Amino acid sequence: MSQRKILVTSALPYANGGIHLGHLMEAIQTDIWVRLQNLRGNDCVYVCADDAHGTAIMLSAEQQGISPEQLIENVSREHQKDFADFLIHFDNFHSTHSSENKLLSEHIYNVLDKNGLINRRNITQLFDPEKKLFLADRYITGTCPKCKAENQYGDNCEACGSTYSPAELIDPRSSISGATPIEKESEHFFFALPEFRDMLSDWTRSGTLQDAVANKLREWLDTQLQEWDISRDAPYFGFEIPGAPGKYFYVWLDAPIGYMASFQNLCDRSDYEFDDYWQNDRDTELYHFIGKDIINFHTLFWPAMLTSAGYRTPTAVHVHGFLTVDGTKMSKSRGTFINARTYLDHLNPEYLRYFLAAKLSNGIDDLDLNLEDFAQRVNSDLVGKVVNIASRCAGFIGKGFDGYLAEQPDNPELLAQIQSFKDEIGDLYESREYSKAIRLIMALADKANQYINDKEPWVIAKTDKQSPELQAICSSGINAFRLLMCYLKPVLPAMTASAEQFLAIEPLRWDDLDQLLVGHKINKFKPLMTRVEADKVQAMVDATQKEFEELAQTKAESPAPAAENTTGFEDEIEFDDFAKVDLRIAEIISAEHVEGADKLLKLVLNLGPDKLGQEISRTVFSGIKSAYEPEKMLGMLTVVVANLKPRKMKFGLSEGMILAAGPGGKEIWLLEPHTGAQPGMRIT
């Protein structure tokens, strides 16, 4: 088979925060794939970069009292160290704020403009008169124009599920300065994406994407393909658009071009040729690994831009789901929004690499890091199965045979069986079915351990430490261990390097699976992997919670933004106002989905008897659909604001408000009263 020439990228981490386990899941998935390619003899290059532009970078640098350039330089050092300590091997890690990216972005834009694909027109946006900048939706809060829920973001309401433009918000506020935004007109530049509808329809159905991704894109291509706003107004940290002073490329225009720029930077320092990997007529491959939240940028905007600018499109875009921890979205307050460095302070990085490999598939479903399962899986598989094979056999070889393996193993059939899965396991890695590969490898490890159990070399050693049979049995075990480590090398590069030193061999290649070690001297065995300790896992969780608490305390102690009060909230109320709130215990007697609403459930509540003994019922619409299943809510007790004035909503009249807490998504918890509480009881 001829050598393949492959270029691989993973999504660019944003240069405004640390690397966390979500980033690592993608980087580890990519790194395993790249290592497999190189082990099989292919020339596979892996490049990445920091995504270093945008308003958030500019504001964060301002808050820290440093320049954006200094901020992204500091973050880049931290990111690269975190990735390296998780054994992620980049051939080049660069930045989107680079000369290479500036030249490529300007070139691609100029070609798009020359091709008549850049349209210019005025749009009206909300503008912060104090900060003197246009506000993205996430920097605007206010009252929902549909249901009147307060403190909603500028593009959608979490209470009623409505979508709207920021200009429709009631009493909008800038979350940056607290000022009331004003409407202001500005010229924006748009990429004519609808011109590529036919091209994208063909490309997205050409086998370059998973079926689930292609199906989702079909919905957008059929109904929602619109021109793409690629410009932002000053002040903005990024690249100024050629010939348009005060206009900057939107961060998502130059971010994917950052892949090209990082590779160009590598080419300038090596023998690689840029055009070999980015021109249509070259026999090379290009793969992107990304999360499902950025599909549209990589599978609609990006291939359209590349096509118009005369570059090749990706061979494939591999999309993965999100990482959850203990079944829920990562949470800082619960200690499960775990940063890379916090993990590394307590645990071996290869624990995580192995666990993720044992769970990853080529689909886009979310992957759950259950911390109890994490410890059990690593301890059972790596320590209890793989390392156990070597530790049970090495001592006998060292003491009885001066470290020399037998010229003929005792069980060549077992070893041949392990070797026979070379292509299947390699192909499972290739297709990103890592969990299937790991299950197969561990099944082979079970066979090797069972063989050693059956042969009981320790019994033989009691009577004859230099028995040829003992040497042949243990040589079979050591050879089985070597083959298994070769299979695991893409996942566990550090452990494999230690195994190679123990075995006194050159670094393993995939083709080494075709040979055995016979008449070969090995070194003294040293422990290759220690068990995951539950107290260290808990220490990591505790440290994460402490980080969250310290951050919250820092924010609480920092000066409040300019506003009319010092509470940090837009409207203060008097104690007498609060005393008017009537909190009652209520029983949920009916719960159902609301047709047409993404987040709402319709609840009917029993608030107990009135003065005449008649049961009081109230209908409430609540935005908790993501966390609760209606059929499981019947009979639950919760807390309701009973004297809230009824509010007319799109889906009906809401006659109260139930109390809940949490950051959103699946992490919403209704306030549940103590045991013995009855509907109608008042909370004081």
XYZ file of C-alpha atoms in Angstrom:
684
model
C 0.000 0.000 0.000
C 1.393 3.420 -0.971
C 1.969 6.041 1.686
C -0.948 8.413 2.180
C -0.277 12.144 2.620
C -2.796 13.508 5.127
C -3.399 16.899 6.757
C -5.544 16.913 9.914
C -6.946 19.742 12.038
C -9.061 20.025 15.167
C -11.201 23.023 16.118
C -9.295 26.082 17.304
C -9.642 26.756 21.055
C -10.659 30.329 21.830
C -7.845 32.393 23.297
C -9.970 33.755 26.137
C -9.861 30.905 28.629
C -8.175 27.681 29.637
C -8.331 24.257 28.067
C -11.017 22.076 29.668
C -12.067 18.450 29.311
C -14.423 19.293 26.455
C -11.504 20.599 24.395
C -9.479 17.562 25.369
C -12.061 15.062 24.174
C -11.743 16.428 20.640
C -7.955 16.803 20.761
C -7.526 13.258 22.125
C -9.860 11.816 19.490
C -7.858 13.584 16.784
C -4.464 12.704 18.252
C -5.331 8.987 18.424
C -6.351 9.040 14.754
C -3.188 10.862 13.695
C -0.939 8.542 15.708
C -2.615 5.512 14.118
C -1.958 6.898 10.638
C 1.710 7.481 11.346
C 2.117 4.076 13.028
C 0.727 2.507 9.850
C 3.397 4.277 7.813
C 1.379 7.187 6.434
C 2.586 10.792 6.457
C -0.040 12.447 8.648
C 0.404 16.076 9.722
C -1.634 17.582 12.577
C -1.914 21.374 12.864
C -3.963 23.639 15.100
C -3.965 27.212 16.410
C -5.578 29.526 18.909
C -8.666 31.401 17.720
C -7.446 34.829 18.783
C -9.874 37.462 17.451
C -13.158 39.032 18.466
C -14.843 41.404 20.894
C -14.472 39.021 23.842
C -10.673 39.013 23.484
C -10.624 42.799 23.284
C -12.797 43.239 26.388
C -10.947 40.604 28.405
C -7.600 42.240 27.675
C -9.035 45.589 28.666
C -10.255 44.197 31.985
C -6.805 42.739 32.684
C -5.051 45.968 31.765
C -2.977 44.388 28.994
C -3.001 44.465 25.210
C -4.933 41.833 23.254
C -1.609 40.672 21.805
C -0.206 40.063 25.279
C -3.375 38.254 26.331
C -3.333 35.823 23.416
C 0.404 35.231 23.857
C -0.115 34.330 27.530
C -3.062 32.067 26.731
C -1.193 30.363 23.886
C 1.601 29.313 26.236
C -0.919 27.842 28.671
C -2.865 26.064 25.936
C 0.222 24.504 24.406
C 1.496 23.282 27.758
C -1.881 21.754 28.646
C -2.126 19.960 25.309
C 1.468 18.728 25.516
C 0.935 17.362 29.022
C -2.018 15.367 27.695
C 0.357 13.940 25.070
C -1.370 15.746 22.190
C 1.266 15.993 19.470
C 0.816 18.898 17.060
C 3.185 19.245 14.153
C 2.415 22.943 14.472
C 0.347 25.068 16.848
C -0.084 28.640 15.657
C -2.457 31.619 16.080
C -5.102 33.211 13.894
C -3.490 36.550 14.761
C -0.536 35.898 12.469
C 0.975 37.326 9.314
C 0.187 34.116 7.433
C -3.480 34.293 8.387
C -3.737 37.973 7.536
C -2.357 37.417 4.031
C -4.535 34.363 3.365
C -7.694 36.016 4.748
C -7.173 39.112 2.634
C -6.434 37.012 -0.452
C -9.539 34.846 -0.059
C -11.715 37.898 0.632
C -10.354 39.731 -2.429
C -11.097 36.714 -4.652
C -14.639 36.445 -3.244
C -15.138 40.166 -3.854
C -13.747 39.913 -7.395
C -16.156 37.034 -8.025
C -19.083 39.270 -7.081
C -19.863 37.392 -3.888
C -19.503 40.251 -1.371
C -22.615 42.396 -0.993
C -22.716 45.617 1.000
C -25.754 47.110 2.674
C -26.654 49.121 5.754
C -28.119 47.418 8.795
C -29.349 48.795 12.092
C -27.893 47.421 15.321
C -27.913 48.269 18.991
C -24.956 50.406 20.010
C -23.466 50.964 23.473
C -23.121 54.770 23.777
C -20.711 54.473 26.727
C -18.360 51.802 25.334
C -18.783 53.175 21.796
C -19.251 49.768 20.214
C -21.934 47.745 18.500
C -23.316 44.996 20.710
C -23.523 41.345 19.761
C -26.691 39.598 20.940
C -24.933 37.994 23.920
C -23.971 41.434 25.266
C -27.578 42.638 25.438
C -30.164 41.743 28.074
C -33.686 42.959 28.651
C -37.331 42.004 28.958
C -38.790 39.551 26.468
C -41.175 41.347 24.079
C -43.454 38.293 23.967
C -43.879 37.023 27.533
C -42.318 39.929 29.450
C -39.784 37.708 31.246
C -36.883 39.821 32.504
C -33.114 39.385 32.104
C -33.327 37.601 28.753
C -30.578 37.637 26.127
C -30.784 39.596 22.916
C -31.854 36.819 20.574
C -34.138 34.399 22.413
C -36.211 34.039 25.579
C -35.470 31.127 27.882
C -38.872 31.517 29.537
C -41.201 31.221 26.535
C -38.830 30.059 23.810
C -39.512 33.003 21.503
C -36.864 34.333 19.142
C -36.557 37.996 18.227
C -34.074 40.669 17.269
C -32.208 42.588 20.004
C -33.996 45.751 18.933
C -37.303 44.180 20.025
C -36.214 43.749 23.658
C -38.038 45.871 26.235
C -35.707 48.008 28.378
C -32.519 46.598 26.805
C -29.241 46.996 28.674
C -25.637 46.537 27.671
C -24.162 43.795 29.841
C -20.770 45.458 29.316
C -21.494 48.921 30.701
C -25.085 48.774 31.952
C -25.997 51.589 29.538
C -29.186 51.671 27.502
C -28.259 50.842 23.903
C -29.299 53.054 21.038
C -30.058 52.049 17.475
C -27.355 52.930 14.990
C -26.928 52.223 11.310
C -23.766 50.816 9.788
C -22.651 49.319 6.488
C -21.965 45.579 6.653
C -20.414 43.146 4.189
C -22.182 39.892 3.322
C -20.938 36.712 1.653
C -23.471 35.471 -0.929
C -23.791 31.979 0.502
C -27.099 31.152 -1.283
C -25.154 31.172 -4.570
C -23.603 27.881 -3.425
C -26.820 26.016 -2.631
C -26.374 23.460 -5.433
C -22.673 22.990 -4.802
C -23.246 22.495 -1.063
C -26.165 20.132 -1.657
C -23.880 17.884 -3.683
C -20.872 18.200 -1.382
C -22.746 17.526 1.867
C -24.252 14.343 0.382
C -20.993 13.082 -1.135
C -19.898 10.949 1.833
C -17.765 13.668 3.394
C -20.058 13.873 6.449
C -21.831 11.529 8.833
C -25.426 10.846 7.796
C -26.849 12.658 10.834
C -24.858 15.786 9.969
C -25.808 15.660 6.279
C -29.476 15.324 7.231
C -29.302 18.368 9.498
C -27.608 20.396 6.792
C -30.335 19.408 4.339
C -32.815 21.308 6.529
C -30.680 24.458 6.373
C -29.997 24.117 2.668
C -33.689 23.686 1.891
C -35.056 26.507 4.014
C -32.545 28.665 5.886
C -29.549 29.415 3.641
C -28.974 33.154 3.914
C -26.226 35.632 3.169
C -23.514 35.553 5.828
C -22.500 38.750 7.619
C -18.671 38.696 7.542
C -17.900 42.181 8.883
C -17.753 43.892 12.257
C -17.260 47.546 13.132
C -14.430 49.106 15.095
C -13.473 48.818 17.888
C -12.735 45.153 17.217
C -9.666 42.969 17.636
C -8.955 41.315 14.315
C -7.936 42.021 10.735
C -9.172 45.153 8.985
C -10.972 44.460 5.712
C -8.916 45.649 2.705
C -10.153 48.984 1.393
C -12.658 49.416 4.230
C -11.206 51.446 7.137
C -12.926 50.717 10.437
C -14.390 47.427 9.157
C -13.007 44.099 10.398
C -13.368 40.492 9.369
C -15.833 38.665 11.621
C -13.871 36.169 13.699
C -15.497 33.192 11.976
C -14.228 34.281 8.576
C -10.541 34.112 9.480
C -10.784 31.294 12.072
C -10.982 28.364 9.603
C -8.444 30.090 7.373
C -6.264 29.688 10.466
C -5.936 26.000 9.538
C -4.313 27.021 6.275
C -2.167 29.626 8.017
C -0.870 27.170 10.608
C 0.089 24.761 7.848
C 1.719 27.568 5.849
C 3.770 28.425 8.934
C 4.885 24.791 9.121
C 5.733 24.730 5.399
C 7.961 27.774 5.858
C 10.015 25.768 8.365
C 9.975 22.338 6.700
C 9.902 20.477 3.392
C 6.110 20.408 3.158
C 4.556 22.289 0.226
C 1.389 24.305 0.876
C -0.132 23.736 -2.558
C 0.252 19.958 -2.240
C -2.458 19.966 0.406
C -4.748 22.818 -0.659
C -5.081 22.415 -4.420
C -7.731 20.233 -6.039
C -5.428 18.260 -8.320
C -3.131 16.836 -5.618
C -3.206 13.306 -4.223
C -3.543 14.367 -0.586
C -6.255 14.197 2.060
C -7.664 16.868 4.383
C -9.705 16.129 7.531
C -11.315 18.399 10.130
C -12.352 17.156 13.589
C -15.010 19.435 15.142
C -17.859 19.557 17.664
C -21.483 19.536 16.580
C -21.996 23.134 17.717
C -19.903 24.552 14.853
C -21.181 22.428 11.975
C -22.554 25.308 9.888
C -19.239 27.186 9.851
C -17.262 24.129 8.693
C -19.730 22.502 6.319
C -21.501 25.471 4.713
C -19.471 28.704 4.921
C -16.034 27.101 4.771
C -16.418 24.810 1.726
C -18.239 27.590 -0.141
C -15.402 30.041 0.498
C -12.760 27.485 -0.442
C -14.528 26.611 -3.680
C -14.915 30.216 -4.788
C -11.303 31.038 -3.881
C -9.973 28.112 -5.924
C -8.941 25.782 -3.083
C -9.871 22.158 -2.427
C -12.630 21.207 0.017
C -12.094 18.823 2.949
C -11.962 15.093 2.280
C -14.190 14.708 5.333
C -15.390 16.641 8.364
C -15.610 14.385 11.427
C -18.189 15.674 13.925
C -18.470 14.577 17.553
C -20.933 15.282 20.364
C -20.428 17.098 23.653
C -18.761 15.821 26.804
C -20.944 15.541 29.889
C -19.697 14.673 33.362
C -21.712 12.358 35.606
C -24.651 12.609 33.236
C -25.025 16.382 33.107
C -23.585 19.380 31.336
C -20.235 20.374 32.818
C -20.838 22.576 35.867
C -18.320 24.701 37.725
C -20.384 24.832 40.902
C -20.654 21.028 41.039
C -16.950 20.570 40.350
C -17.436 18.940 36.965
C -16.365 21.810 34.684
C -12.832 20.514 34.909
C -9.915 22.412 33.463
C -6.972 20.534 31.980
C -4.519 21.817 34.560
C -6.794 20.920 37.475
C -7.038 17.369 36.147
C -3.273 17.150 35.655
C -2.667 18.304 39.231
C -4.307 15.101 40.449
C -4.459 12.404 37.774
C -2.472 10.697 35.029
C -3.435 12.110 31.594
C -3.464 8.622 30.080
C -6.329 7.651 32.362
C -8.486 10.133 30.465
C -7.067 9.214 27.064
C -7.933 5.569 27.667
C -11.387 6.192 29.119
C -12.403 8.456 26.238
C -11.087 5.960 23.696
C -13.125 3.244 25.402
C -16.274 5.362 24.934
C -15.779 7.172 21.606
C -17.557 6.156 18.413
C -17.873 7.799 15.004
C -21.310 9.244 15.832
C -22.360 12.640 17.170
C -23.975 11.488 20.416
C -22.749 13.068 23.628
C -20.176 11.159 25.671
C -20.519 10.937 29.448
C -17.535 10.934 31.768
C -18.945 9.093 34.771
C -16.213 9.522 37.357
C -16.934 6.237 39.126
C -16.953 4.329 35.850
C -13.800 6.219 34.850
C -11.850 4.833 37.802
C -13.254 1.315 37.498
C -12.631 1.093 33.747
C -9.002 2.194 33.951
C -8.243 0.010 36.965
C -9.934 -3.044 35.512
C -8.632 -2.801 31.951
C -5.194 -1.238 32.073
C -3.986 -2.307 35.507
C -5.993 -5.487 36.016
C -5.672 -6.868 32.492
C -2.901 -5.421 30.308
C -0.187 -4.522 32.832
C -1.089 -7.605 34.823
C 0.113 -9.832 31.974
C 3.615 -8.354 32.039
C 3.870 -8.141 35.822
C 2.920 -11.835 36.215
C 5.547 -13.038 33.734
C 8.498 -10.633 33.857
C 9.810 -11.657 37.272
C 10.147 -15.295 36.315
C 12.031 -14.371 33.115
C 14.383 -12.081 35.014
C 15.168 -14.368 37.915
C 15.307 -17.706 36.158
C 16.594 -16.864 32.695
C 18.647 -13.666 33.080
C 15.928 -11.734 31.220
C 16.008 -13.863 28.070
C 12.791 -14.916 26.356
C 12.477 -18.437 24.976
C 13.352 -19.244 21.384
C 9.909 -20.789 21.025
C 6.826 -19.503 22.936
C 4.600 -22.059 24.611
C 1.403 -20.946 22.863
C 2.026 -19.694 19.301
C -1.669 -20.235 18.521
C -2.717 -17.626 21.085
C -0.191 -15.132 19.727
C -1.272 -15.799 16.146
C -4.865 -15.137 17.181
C -3.894 -11.782 18.707
C -1.906 -10.899 15.579
C -4.808 -11.831 13.311
C -6.799 -8.762 14.432
C -4.179 -6.323 13.138
C -6.226 -5.106 10.161
C -9.573 -5.119 11.963
C -8.322 -3.080 14.904
C -6.487 -0.696 12.588
C -9.599 -0.196 10.499
C -11.717 0.439 13.607
C -9.310 3.200 14.634
C -9.372 4.534 11.072
C -13.184 4.745 11.112
C -13.084 6.371 14.594
C -14.842 3.416 16.195
C -12.405 3.561 19.077
C -14.699 1.925 21.613
C -15.077 -1.140 19.389
C -11.303 -1.345 18.979
C -10.790 -1.127 22.748
C -13.392 -3.812 23.440
C -11.640 -6.134 21.009
C -8.201 -5.421 22.508
C -9.489 -6.095 26.028
C -11.100 -9.347 24.885
C -7.679 -10.437 23.633
C -6.149 -9.368 26.955
C -8.712 -11.576 28.713
C -7.612 -14.538 26.587
C -3.956 -13.926 27.487
C -4.749 -13.677 31.201
C -6.851 -16.824 31.063
C -3.950 -18.644 29.407
C -1.600 -17.599 32.227
C -4.192 -18.582 34.841
C -4.503 -22.012 33.279
C -0.725 -22.565 33.041
C -0.005 -21.300 36.611
C 3.687 -20.430 36.064
C 4.033 -19.606 39.778
C 3.344 -23.249 40.601
C 6.069 -24.410 38.197
C 8.526 -21.866 39.630
C 8.149 -23.287 43.127
C 9.890 -26.503 42.039
C 12.062 -25.334 39.134
C 12.827 -21.657 38.537
C 14.760 -22.537 35.365
C 12.243 -24.881 33.778
C 12.122 -24.499 29.955
C 8.347 -24.814 30.232
C 8.260 -21.864 32.630
C 10.352 -19.782 30.219
C 8.128 -20.689 27.258
C 4.903 -19.876 29.147
C 6.159 -16.512 30.381
C 7.602 -15.715 26.943
C 4.114 -16.251 25.505
C 2.753 -13.845 28.096
C 5.391 -11.186 27.383
C 4.777 -11.481 23.646
C 1.024 -11.149 24.158
C 1.670 -8.030 26.249
C 3.882 -6.545 23.493
C 1.222 -7.115 20.842
C -1.483 -5.547 23.023
C 0.707 -2.515 23.718
C 1.229 -2.055 19.983
C -2.549 -2.009 19.553
C -2.851 0.524 22.386
C 0.010 2.790 21.300
C -2.229 5.397 19.566
C -4.133 5.779 22.843
C -1.328 5.358 25.398
C 1.907 6.735 23.931
C 3.659 7.299 27.284
C 2.758 3.909 28.737
C 3.860 2.293 25.473
C 7.192 4.133 25.626
C 7.734 2.697 29.129
C 6.773 -0.747 27.839
C 9.257 -0.389 24.965
C 11.998 0.408 27.470
C 11.040 -2.615 29.579
C 11.011 -4.820 26.468
C 14.310 -3.295 25.257
C 12.952 -2.701 21.760
C 12.828 0.133 19.243
C 9.616 2.197 19.180
C 6.786 -0.014 18.003
C 5.332 0.358 14.513
C 2.094 -1.183 13.294
C 3.948 -3.707 11.138
C 5.790 -4.961 14.224
C 2.586 -6.857 14.964
C 3.743 -9.348 12.342
C 6.772 -10.450 14.404
C 7.366 -11.969 17.841
C 10.205 -11.511 20.331
C 12.210 -14.724 20.633
C 15.599 -15.279 22.229
C 15.488 -11.596 23.206
C 16.663 -10.074 26.482
C 14.233 -7.796 28.304
C 14.906 -5.336 31.112
C 13.747 -5.483 34.691
C 10.033 -4.825 34.978
C 8.886 -1.576 36.571
C 5.238 -0.641 37.239
C 3.748 0.816 34.054
C 0.438 2.123 35.374
C -0.854 2.723 38.892
C -4.497 2.441 39.890
C -6.872 5.400 39.831
C -7.423 6.366 43.452
C -10.889 7.549 44.421
C -9.528 10.191 46.794
C -7.562 11.801 43.951
C -10.655 11.931 41.756
C -12.536 13.592 44.604
C -9.633 15.981 45.194
C -9.910 17.042 41.543
C -13.647 17.682 41.949
C -13.049 19.593 45.192
C -10.348 21.703 43.551
C -12.700 22.573 40.699
C -15.403 23.621 43.146
C -12.883 25.726 45.029
C -11.852 27.459 41.803
C -15.485 28.290 41.132
C -16.031 29.615 44.654
C -12.907 31.764 44.514
C -13.960 33.174 41.148
C -17.432 33.947 42.473
C -15.916 35.626 45.538
C -13.598 37.700 43.363
C -16.517 38.852 41.256
C -18.514 39.672 44.374
C -15.674 41.777 45.769
C -14.875 43.580 42.512
C -16.353 47.034 41.880
C -19.847 46.953 40.418
C -20.311 48.253 36.857
C -21.502 51.799 36.427
C -25.204 51.839 37.263
C -27.729 53.468 39.559
C -27.346 50.939 42.370
C -24.688 48.717 43.938
C -26.484 45.378 43.914
C -25.382 44.389 40.428
C -29.067 44.152 39.386
C -30.895 46.630 37.254
C -33.858 47.197 39.609
C -33.702 47.302 43.399
C -36.843 46.605 45.425
C -37.731 47.580 48.965
C -38.177 44.957 51.702
C -41.878 45.762 51.815
C -42.093 44.797 48.137
C -40.428 41.461 48.836
C -42.731 40.840 51.795
C -45.704 40.926 49.434
C -44.502 37.789 47.633
C -46.751 34.857 48.610
C -44.780 31.599 48.314
C -46.961 28.504 48.551
C -46.388 24.786 48.315
C -48.185 23.304 45.319
C -48.792 19.811 43.951
C -48.321 19.223 40.232
C -51.526 17.505 39.106
C -50.999 17.852 35.356
C -47.946 18.358 33.136
C -47.709 18.404 29.372
C -45.623 19.634 26.454
C -46.578 22.914 24.808
C -46.958 22.546 21.062
C -44.669 24.966 19.229
C -42.545 25.813 22.289
C -38.977 24.561 22.596
C -38.569 25.066 26.343
C -42.014 25.311 27.958
C -44.098 22.837 29.915
C -47.730 23.547 30.849
C -48.352 22.677 34.493
C -51.594 22.604 36.456
C -50.958 23.115 40.172
C -53.062 22.319 43.235
C -52.538 25.050 45.845
C -54.737 23.409 48.471
C -58.194 24.470 49.710
C -59.450 28.029 49.933
C -61.448 29.344 52.931
C -64.543 27.536 51.687
C -62.732 24.241 51.268
C -62.591 24.422 47.459
C -59.352 23.276 45.867
C -57.390 26.116 44.238
C -55.778 25.269 40.908
C -53.467 27.405 38.815
C -52.074 26.969 35.301
C -48.406 27.898 34.927
C -46.118 27.860 31.898
C -42.529 27.097 32.897
C -39.319 26.890 30.838
C -38.072 23.607 32.336
C -38.700 21.220 29.439
C -34.990 20.430 28.987
C -34.693 19.057 32.533
C -38.024 17.383 33.301
C -40.257 14.789 31.638
C -43.952 15.652 32.129
C -45.053 12.122 32.990
C -42.583 11.951 35.854
C -43.746 15.213 37.443
C -47.225 14.176 38.473
C -47.613 14.292 42.245
C -44.423 16.305 42.805
C -44.534 19.115 45.322
C -42.889 22.392 44.445
C -42.923 26.080 45.394
C -44.984 28.644 43.499
C -45.355 32.413 43.622
C -49.096 32.298 44.255
C -49.959 35.999 44.071
C -48.204 36.814 40.807
C -50.429 38.765 38.452
C -51.546 36.489 35.554
C -49.604 37.075 32.379
C -50.873 36.591 28.847
C -48.396 34.476 26.873
C -48.312 33.252 23.300
C -49.495 29.827 24.436
C -52.078 30.880 27.007
C -52.521 32.571 30.400
C -49.857 31.831 33.021
C -51.240 32.273 36.564
C -48.071 32.044 38.619
C -44.422 31.119 38.638
C -42.737 28.022 40.031
C -39.300 28.429 41.587
C -36.269 26.654 40.189
C -32.501 27.053 40.203
C -29.616 26.112 37.958
C -27.656 27.327 34.916
C -30.070 25.883 32.370
C -30.260 22.909 30.036
C -30.565 19.698 31.994
C -29.350 21.496 35.110
C -32.638 22.965 36.319
C -33.911 21.929 39.710
C -37.383 22.720 41.028
C -37.441 23.807 44.648
C -38.918 20.815 46.434
C -40.300 21.308 49.982
C -39.473 19.110 52.935
C -41.174 15.789 53.648
C -44.581 16.285 55.248
C -45.369 19.507 53.448
C -48.906 19.884 52.088
C -50.322 21.877 49.148
C -51.341 25.330 50.286
C -48.777 25.712 53.086
C -47.221 29.165 53.004
C -43.430 29.586 53.110
C -42.258 32.413 55.356
